C-alpha positions as CSV (number, residue, x, y, z in Angstrom):
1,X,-320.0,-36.3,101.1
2,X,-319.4,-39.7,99.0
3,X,-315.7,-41.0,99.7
4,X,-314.5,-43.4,96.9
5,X,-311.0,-45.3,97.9
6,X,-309.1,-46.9,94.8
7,X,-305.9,-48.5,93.9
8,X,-303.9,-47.7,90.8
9,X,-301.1,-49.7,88.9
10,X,-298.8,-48.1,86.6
11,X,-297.8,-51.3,84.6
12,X,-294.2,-51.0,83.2
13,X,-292.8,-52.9,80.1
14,X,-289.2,-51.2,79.9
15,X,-290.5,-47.0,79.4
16,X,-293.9,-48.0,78.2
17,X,-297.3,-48.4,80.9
18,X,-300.2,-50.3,80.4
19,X,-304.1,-49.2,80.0
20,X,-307.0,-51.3,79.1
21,X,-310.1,-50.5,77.6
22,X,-313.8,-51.8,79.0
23,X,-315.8,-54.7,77.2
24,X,-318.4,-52.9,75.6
25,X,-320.9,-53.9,78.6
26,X,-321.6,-49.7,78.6
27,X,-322.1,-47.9,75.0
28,X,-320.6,-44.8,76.4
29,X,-317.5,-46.1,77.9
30,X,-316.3,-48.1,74.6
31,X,-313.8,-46.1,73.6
32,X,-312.6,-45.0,76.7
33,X,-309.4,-45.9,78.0
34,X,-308.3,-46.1,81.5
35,X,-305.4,-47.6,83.9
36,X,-305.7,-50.5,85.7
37,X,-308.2,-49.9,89.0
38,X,-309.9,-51.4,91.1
39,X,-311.7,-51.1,94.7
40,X,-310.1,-52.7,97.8
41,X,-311.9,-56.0,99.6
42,X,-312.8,-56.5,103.4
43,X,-309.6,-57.5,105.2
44,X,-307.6,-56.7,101.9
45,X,-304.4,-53.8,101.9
46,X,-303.6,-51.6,99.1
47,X,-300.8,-54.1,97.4
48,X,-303.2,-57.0,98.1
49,X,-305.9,-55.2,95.6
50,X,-303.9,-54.2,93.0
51,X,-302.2,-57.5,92.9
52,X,-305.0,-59.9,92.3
53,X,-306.0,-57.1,89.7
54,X,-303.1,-58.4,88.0
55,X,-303.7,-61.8,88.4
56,X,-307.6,-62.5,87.7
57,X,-307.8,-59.4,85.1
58,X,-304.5,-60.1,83.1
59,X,-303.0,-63.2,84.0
60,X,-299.8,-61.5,84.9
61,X,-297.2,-62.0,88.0
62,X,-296.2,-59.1,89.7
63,X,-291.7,-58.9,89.6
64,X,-291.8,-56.0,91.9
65,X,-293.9,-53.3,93.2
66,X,-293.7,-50.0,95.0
67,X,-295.9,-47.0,96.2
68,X,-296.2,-44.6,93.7
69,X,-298.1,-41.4,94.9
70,X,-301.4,-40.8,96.8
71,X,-303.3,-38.3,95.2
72,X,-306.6,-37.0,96.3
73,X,-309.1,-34.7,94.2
74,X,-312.5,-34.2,94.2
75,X,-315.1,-35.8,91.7
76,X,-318.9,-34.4,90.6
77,X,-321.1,-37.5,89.5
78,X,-324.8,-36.5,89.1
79,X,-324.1,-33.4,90.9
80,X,-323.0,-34.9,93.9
81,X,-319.7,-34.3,95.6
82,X,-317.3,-36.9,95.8
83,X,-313.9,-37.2,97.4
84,X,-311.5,-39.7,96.2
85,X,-308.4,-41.4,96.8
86,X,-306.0,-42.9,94.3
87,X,-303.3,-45.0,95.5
88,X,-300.7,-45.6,92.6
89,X,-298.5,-48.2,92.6
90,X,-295.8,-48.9,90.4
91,X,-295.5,-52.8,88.7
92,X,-292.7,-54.2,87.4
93,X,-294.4,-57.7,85.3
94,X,-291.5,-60.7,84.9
95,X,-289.8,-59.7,81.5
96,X,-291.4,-63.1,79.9
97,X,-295.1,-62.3,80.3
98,X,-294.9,-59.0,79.0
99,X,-296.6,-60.1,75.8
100,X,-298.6,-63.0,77.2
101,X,-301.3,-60.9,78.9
102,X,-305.0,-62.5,78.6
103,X,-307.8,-60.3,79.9
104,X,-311.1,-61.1,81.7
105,X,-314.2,-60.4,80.2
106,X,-313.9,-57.4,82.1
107,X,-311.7,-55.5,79.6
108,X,-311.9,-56.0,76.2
109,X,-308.7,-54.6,75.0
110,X,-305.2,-53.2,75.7
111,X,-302.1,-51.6,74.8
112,X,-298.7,-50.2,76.4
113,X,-298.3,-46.1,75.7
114,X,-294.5,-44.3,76.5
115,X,-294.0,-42.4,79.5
116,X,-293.4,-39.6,77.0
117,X,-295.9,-39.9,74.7
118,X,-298.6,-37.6,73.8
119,X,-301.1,-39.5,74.9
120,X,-304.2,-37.2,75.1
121,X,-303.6,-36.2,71.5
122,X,-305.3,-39.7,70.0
123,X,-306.9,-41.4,73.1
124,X,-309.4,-40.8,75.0
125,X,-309.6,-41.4,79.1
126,X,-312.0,-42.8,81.6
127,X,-312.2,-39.1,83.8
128,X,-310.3,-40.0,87.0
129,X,-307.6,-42.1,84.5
130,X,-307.0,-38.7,83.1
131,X,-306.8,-36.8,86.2
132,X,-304.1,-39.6,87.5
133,X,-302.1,-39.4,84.3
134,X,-302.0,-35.9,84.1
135,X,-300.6,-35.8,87.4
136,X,-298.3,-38.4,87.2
137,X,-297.4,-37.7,83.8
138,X,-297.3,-33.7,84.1
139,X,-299.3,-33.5,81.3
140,X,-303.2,-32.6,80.8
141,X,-305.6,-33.7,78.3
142,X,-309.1,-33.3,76.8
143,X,-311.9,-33.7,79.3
144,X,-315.7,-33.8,78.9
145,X,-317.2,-30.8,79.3
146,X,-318.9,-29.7,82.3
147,X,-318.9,-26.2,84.7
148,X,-318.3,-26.8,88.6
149,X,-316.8,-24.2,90.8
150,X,-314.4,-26.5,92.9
151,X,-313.0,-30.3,91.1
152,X,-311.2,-31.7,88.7
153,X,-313.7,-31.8,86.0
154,X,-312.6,-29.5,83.1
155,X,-309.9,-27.6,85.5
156,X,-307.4,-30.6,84.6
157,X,-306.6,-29.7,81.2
158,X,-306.1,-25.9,82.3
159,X,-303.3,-24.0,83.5
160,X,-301.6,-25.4,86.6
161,X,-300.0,-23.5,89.9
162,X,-297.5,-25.4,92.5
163,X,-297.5,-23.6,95.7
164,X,-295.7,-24.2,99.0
165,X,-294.7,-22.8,102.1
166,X,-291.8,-22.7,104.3
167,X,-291.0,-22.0,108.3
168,X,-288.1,-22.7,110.0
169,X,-288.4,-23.2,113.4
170,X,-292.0,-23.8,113.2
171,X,-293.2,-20.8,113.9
172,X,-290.2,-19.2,112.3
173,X,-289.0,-17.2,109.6
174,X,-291.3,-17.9,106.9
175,X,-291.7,-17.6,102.9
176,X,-293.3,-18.5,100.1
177,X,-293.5,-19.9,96.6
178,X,-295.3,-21.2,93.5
179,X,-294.6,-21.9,89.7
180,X,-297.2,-21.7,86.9
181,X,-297.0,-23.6,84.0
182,X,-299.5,-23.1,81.1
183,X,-302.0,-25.7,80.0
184,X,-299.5,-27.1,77.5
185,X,-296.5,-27.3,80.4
186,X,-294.5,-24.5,79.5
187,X,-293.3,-22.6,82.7
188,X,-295.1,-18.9,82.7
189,X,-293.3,-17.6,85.9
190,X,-292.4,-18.4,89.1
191,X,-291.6,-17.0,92.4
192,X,-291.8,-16.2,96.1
193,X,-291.7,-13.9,98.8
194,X,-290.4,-13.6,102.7
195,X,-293.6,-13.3,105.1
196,X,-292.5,-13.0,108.1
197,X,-292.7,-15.0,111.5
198,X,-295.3,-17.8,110.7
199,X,-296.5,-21.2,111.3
200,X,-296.0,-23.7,108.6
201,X,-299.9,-24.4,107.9
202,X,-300.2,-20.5,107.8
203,X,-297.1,-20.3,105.2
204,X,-298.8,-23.2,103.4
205,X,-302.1,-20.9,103.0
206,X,-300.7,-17.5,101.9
207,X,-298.8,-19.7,99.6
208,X,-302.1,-20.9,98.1
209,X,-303.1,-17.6,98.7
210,X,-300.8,-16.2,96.3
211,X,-301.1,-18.7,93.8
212,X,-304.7,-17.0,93.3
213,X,-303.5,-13.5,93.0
214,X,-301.1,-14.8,90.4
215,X,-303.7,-16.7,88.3
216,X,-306.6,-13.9,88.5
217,X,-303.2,-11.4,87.1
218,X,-302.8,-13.6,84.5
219,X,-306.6,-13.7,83.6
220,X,-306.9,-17.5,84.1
221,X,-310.5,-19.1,84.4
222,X,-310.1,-22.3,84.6
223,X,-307.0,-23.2,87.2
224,X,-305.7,-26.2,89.5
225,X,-303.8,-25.8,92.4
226,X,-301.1,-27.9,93.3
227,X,-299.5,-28.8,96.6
228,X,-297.9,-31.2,98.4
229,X,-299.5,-30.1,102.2
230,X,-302.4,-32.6,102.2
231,X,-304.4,-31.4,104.9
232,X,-304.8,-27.4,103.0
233,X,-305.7,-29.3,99.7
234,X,-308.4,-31.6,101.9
235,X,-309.5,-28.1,103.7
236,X,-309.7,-26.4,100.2
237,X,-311.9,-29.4,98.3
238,X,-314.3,-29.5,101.9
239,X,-313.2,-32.3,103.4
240,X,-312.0,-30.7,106.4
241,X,-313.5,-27.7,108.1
242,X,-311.0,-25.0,109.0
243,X,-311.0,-24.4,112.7
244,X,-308.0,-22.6,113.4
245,X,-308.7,-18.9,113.8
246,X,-304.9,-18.4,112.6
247,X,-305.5,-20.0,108.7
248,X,-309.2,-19.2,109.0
249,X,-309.3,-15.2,108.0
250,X,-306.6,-16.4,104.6
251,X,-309.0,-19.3,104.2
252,X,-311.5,-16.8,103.6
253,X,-309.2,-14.5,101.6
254,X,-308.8,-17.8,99.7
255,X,-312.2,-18.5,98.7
256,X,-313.4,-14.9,97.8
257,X,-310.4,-14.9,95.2
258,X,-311.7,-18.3,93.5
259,X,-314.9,-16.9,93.3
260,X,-313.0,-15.1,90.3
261,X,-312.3,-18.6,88.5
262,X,-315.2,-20.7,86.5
263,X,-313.1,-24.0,87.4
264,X,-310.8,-24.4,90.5
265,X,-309.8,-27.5,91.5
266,X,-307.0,-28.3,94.6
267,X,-305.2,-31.5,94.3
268,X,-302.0,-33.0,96.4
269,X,-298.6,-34.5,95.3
270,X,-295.7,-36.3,97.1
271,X,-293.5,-33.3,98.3
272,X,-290.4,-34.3,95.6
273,X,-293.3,-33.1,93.0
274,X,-293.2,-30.2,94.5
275,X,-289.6,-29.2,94.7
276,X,-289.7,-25.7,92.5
277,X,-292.4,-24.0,94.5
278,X,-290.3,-25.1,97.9
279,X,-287.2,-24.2,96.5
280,X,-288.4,-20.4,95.5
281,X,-290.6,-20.2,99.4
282,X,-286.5,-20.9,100.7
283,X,-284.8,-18.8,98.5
284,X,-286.9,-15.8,99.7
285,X,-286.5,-16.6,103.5
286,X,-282.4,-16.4,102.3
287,X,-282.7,-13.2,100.0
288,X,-284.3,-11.4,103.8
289,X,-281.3,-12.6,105.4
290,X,-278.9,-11.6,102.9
291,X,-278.1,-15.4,102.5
């Protein structure tokens, strides 16, 4: 399988970001819109990349910068399986250059959108753009069309279900949760339910597990699964084989259930993304103990 590493910046003027639009070098991409990107050099780190992004590609200083997130998903590109990594950083620019940005020939244009804008609505996105921004953003947009059983393609702008497990002790009492939220963000239902003495990997899994009874019950087709347990969601999208004979049987269980779906896709997020779906997989360890 392809592996494609990138590096993200989430520009910030005040509670705007920043996306730029390709010189029209490509007919198709034109009117396409996407966030700053760009691929790491020999000998370079993460900060490095995204930095002189800033500098040869806009003519901006970076003020401050931070990690973001680290999401990984997986991409189809001529029928091929890809697997990529997005590390987001957010940039703070100095206050005076906000409006003196001059771009390469590389990108022809650009423009600042609000954090709570609905930005889908007149814009168009460069696919894995609009996979980070609806992450980031908690919102989903229109995507080109195109049937895969696992990836992002098409599932992003469907209905989404947070899942996550919880063991104390490690193996140790053990429950678990999820949230589903509709395509347009509105919360559907959540919940969660005590499972016994188990490992955290297997909470983790029935978790995800019955995030895909929930979604066939409410007749989704298209569906992405969120979690913040990196090694399931790398598992799930084929990264990883499973190996452990204690995950392996509900890994199974897993993928007969998406076999009811016509577009799954399994991405990750930072655990404090994930705080409802952990919340409800606690709560139902507490409810079997009468806490």
């Amino acid at each position: 399988m392809k592996q494609k590493i990138r590096i993200a910046g989430m520009i910030r003027k005040a509670d705007h970001f920043l996306v730029l639009k390709k010189n029209k070098g490509r007919a198709d991409i034109s009117t396409v819109w996407e966030l700053p990107v760009c691929k790491i050099r020999v000998g370079e780190q993460p900060e490095e990349a995204i930095a002189r992004l800033v500098d040869e590609d806009l003519s901006l200083t970076v003020k401050k910068m931070k990690i973001r997130d680290v999401i990984t998903f997986t991409e189809y590109e001529d029928a091929s399986k890809i697997y990529s990594l997005y590390i987001i950083y957010d940039i703070d620019i100095e206050d005076n250059e906000a409006n003196k940005i001059e771009l390469s020939d590389k990108y022809s244009s650009y423009k600042f959108l609000g954090f709570n804008d609905d930005i889908f609505s007149n814009l168009s996105f460069e696919e894995a753009s609009a996979t980070v921004l609806g992450i980031e953003l908690g919102k989903t947009g229109n995507r080109q069309n195109g049937e895969v059983t696992v990836g992002l393609r098409g599932a992003a702008n469907g209905p989404i279900i947070y899942t996550d497990g919880a063991s104390r002790g490690n193996p140790g009492p053990s429950g678990i949760g999820y949230v589903v939220y509709s395509e347009e963000g509105q919360e559907l239902k959540r919940g969660g339910e005590f499972i016994g003495f188990a490992t955290s990997r297997v909470a983790e899994y029935y978790a995800l597990k019955e995030g895909c009874e929930q979604a066939i019950e409410l007749g989704f087709k298209t569906v992405r699964f969120v979690s913040d347990n990196l090694m399931m969601v790398n598992q799930m999208n084929g990264i990883y084989q499973v190996k452990n004979n204690d995950i392996l049987p509900i890994y199974n269980d897993i993928n007969r259930l998406i076999q009811s779906f016509d577009t799954v896709a399994f991405t990750h997020v930072k655990r404090e993304r994930n705080i409802i779906a952990d919340s409800e997989a606690n709560k139902a360890i507490d409810r079997h103990f009468g806490s």
